[in-house]
């Protein structure tokens, strides 16, 4: 007889929605009967997806009220649950401090699941009366697969740096362009691809980001795509992902790029330290933290990494990738591929199952 679980999550092409979709599929394939309660209207990228998840959504009409409920959602919105079974909250967050609302919401869970040791320590320090479990997110290596040649990239006459993630100061978008221009003041055989549309920004803020990055003809602004297949196609053409982030809750795009053998430049801070190391990435050491303020989403509630003093290291990282490319010594990121093999959605389901059997 199948074990049952009530899953409460967005199902769409944004961060939480992609995680929820993959967790639902992985649990179903692992042997669970999933009753899927979507947060907001579901948004399916294909008819195949719509048909696959429709059964889980139908299951929700006659859910088992005693089955465990897993909620994949923000830490400040854990008050609602499904049924009366064991309640597990799975949030992703970027700051090192919770306000009273977040602590109150997390305290409503029976168990808290997080994706990184960095997050686990933060929760344990501030929500001390709840068990906290580590469950990694995964990578679909059938989709995010490397190109079978020494460089891992299609033939190209230019080196391409890539960033993916909605426009935010938190993600370092305020410094990527000036540092790219500092690293390559005159070079024409280098490009920066930015796939950063943010559906939650005002039109004025969106135009501001676009105006800034459009000032350099070597920058390509890529619209948001609907499917993971389209994302993988874009990623297949780049050489290096650049992520000078002040904080991340996981950052799926890095292990997906690693899975394809792409090189990574990333800050040595927050959740992506779970899979980024000095063997598979160019890590940018952080000298201090600062109040998390962007006056849009963050207003100093906690701290994140300060990028002050990291500028030259980021420039040097970009130059090292470029120099290997122009000298003919550019090679696939084999260590990144090895790392990505350790993170699968099947493993995510297994880790959740282990938590439920604990």
mmCIF file with all atom_site columns, C-alpha atoms in Angstrom, residues 136-139 141 144-146 254-264 274-277 279-281 332-344 347:
data_model
loop_
_atom_site.group_PDB
_atom_site.id
_atom_site.type_symbol
_atom_site.label_atom_id
_atom_site.label_alt_id
_atom_site.label_comp_id
_atom_site.label_asym_id
_atom_site.label_entity_id
_atom_site.label_seq_id
_atom_site.pdbx_PDB_ins_code
_atom_site.Cartn_x
_atom_site.Cartn_y
_atom_site.Cartn_z
_atom_site.occupancy
_atom_site.B_iso_or_equiv
_atom_site.pdbx_formal_charge
_atom_site.auth_seq_id
_atom_site.auth_comp_id
_atom_site.auth_asym_id
_atom_site.auth_atom_id
_atom_site.pdbx_PDB_model_num
ATOM 1  C CA . UNK A 1 136 ? 19.041 18.810 -0.438  1.00 0.00 ? 136 UNK A CA 1
ATOM 2  C CA . UNK A 1 137 ? 17.349 19.859 -3.654  1.00 0.00 ? 137 UNK A CA 1
ATOM 3  C CA . UNK A 1 138 ? 18.252 18.049 -6.838  1.00 0.00 ? 138 UNK A CA 1
ATOM 4  C CA . UNK A 1 139 ? 19.342 18.336 -10.460 1.00 0.00 ? 139 UNK A CA 1
ATOM 5  C CA . UNK A 1 141 ? 20.889 15.363 -15.186 1.00 0.00 ? 141 UNK A CA 1
ATOM 6  C CA . UNK A 1 144 ? 21.003 19.461 -17.663 1.00 0.00 ? 144 UNK A CA 1
ATOM 7  C CA . UNK A 1 145 ? 23.639 17.325 -19.348 1.00 0.00 ? 145 UNK A CA 1
ATOM 8  C CA . UNK A 1 146 ? 27.094 18.243 -20.550 1.00 0.00 ? 146 UNK A CA 1
ATOM 9  C CA . UNK A 1 254 ? 24.430 26.818 -10.057 1.00 0.00 ? 254 UNK A CA 1
ATOM 10 C CA . UNK A 1 255 ? 24.161 23.016 -9.719  1.00 0.00 ? 255 UNK A CA 1
ATOM 11 C CA . UNK A 1 256 ? 22.294 22.916 -13.033 1.00 0.00 ? 256 UNK A CA 1
ATOM 12 C CA . UNK A 1 257 ? 25.201 24.724 -14.698 1.00 0.00 ? 257 UNK A CA 1
ATOM 13 C CA . UNK A 1 258 ? 27.669 22.463 -12.899 1.00 0.00 ? 258 UNK A CA 1
ATOM 14 C CA . UNK A 1 259 ? 25.775 19.442 -14.204 1.00 0.00 ? 259 UNK A CA 1
ATOM 15 C CA . UNK A 1 260 ? 26.470 20.728 -17.715 1.00 0.00 ? 260 UNK A CA 1
ATOM 16 C CA . UNK A 1 261 ? 30.184 21.159 -16.991 1.00 0.00 ? 261 UNK A CA 1
ATOM 17 C CA . UNK A 1 262 ? 30.073 24.946 -16.808 1.00 0.00 ? 262 UNK A CA 1
ATOM 18 C CA . UNK A 1 263 ? 32.468 26.925 -14.655 1.00 0.00 ? 263 UNK A CA 1
ATOM 19 C CA . UNK A 1 264 ? 31.184 28.918 -11.690 1.00 0.00 ? 264 UNK A CA 1
ATOM 20 C CA . UNK A 1 274 ? 26.449 23.323 0.337   1.00 0.00 ? 274 UNK A CA 1
ATOM 21 C CA . UNK A 1 275 ? 27.743 22.408 -3.135  1.00 0.00 ? 275 UNK A CA 1
ATOM 22 C CA . UNK A 1 276 ? 30.255 25.105 -4.134  1.00 0.00 ? 276 UNK A CA 1
ATOM 23 C CA . UNK A 1 277 ? 33.865 24.497 -3.126  1.00 0.00 ? 277 UNK A CA 1
ATOM 24 C CA . UNK A 1 279 ? 37.507 22.379 -6.596  1.00 0.00 ? 279 UNK A CA 1
ATOM 25 C CA . UNK A 1 280 ? 34.342 23.065 -8.601  1.00 0.00 ? 280 UNK A CA 1
ATOM 26 C CA . UNK A 1 281 ? 34.091 26.870 -8.367  1.00 0.00 ? 281 UNK A CA 1
ATOM 27 C CA . UNK A 1 332 ? 35.050 21.374 -19.008 1.00 0.00 ? 332 UNK A CA 1
ATOM 28 C CA . UNK A 1 333 ? 34.337 21.694 -15.267 1.00 0.00 ? 333 UNK A CA 1
ATOM 29 C CA . UNK A 1 334 ? 34.685 17.994 -14.448 1.00 0.00 ? 334 UNK A CA 1
ATOM 30 C CA . UNK A 1 335 ? 34.553 18.618 -10.695 1.00 0.00 ? 335 UNK A CA 1
ATOM 31 C CA . UNK A 1 336 ? 31.272 20.471 -11.162 1.00 0.00 ? 336 UNK A CA 1
ATOM 32 C CA . UNK A 1 337 ? 29.799 17.486 -12.987 1.00 0.00 ? 337 UNK A CA 1
ATOM 33 C CA . UNK A 1 338 ? 30.922 15.179 -10.174 1.00 0.00 ? 338 UNK A CA 1
ATOM 34 C CA . UNK A 1 339 ? 29.275 17.481 -7.644  1.00 0.00 ? 339 UNK A CA 1
ATOM 35 C CA . UNK A 1 340 ? 25.988 17.619 -9.579  1.00 0.00 ? 340 UNK A CA 1
ATOM 36 C CA . UNK A 1 341 ? 25.869 13.813 -9.615  1.00 0.00 ? 341 UNK A CA 1
ATOM 37 C CA . UNK A 1 342 ? 25.519 13.931 -5.832  1.00 0.00 ? 342 UNK A CA 1
ATOM 38 C CA . UNK A 1 343 ? 22.272 15.946 -6.040  1.00 0.00 ? 343 UNK A CA 1
ATOM 39 C CA . UNK A 1 344 ? 19.244 14.261 -7.589  1.00 0.00 ? 344 UNK A CA 1
ATOM 40 C CA . UNK A 1 347 ? 17.722 11.661 -3.395  1.00 0.00 ? 347 UNK A CA 1
#
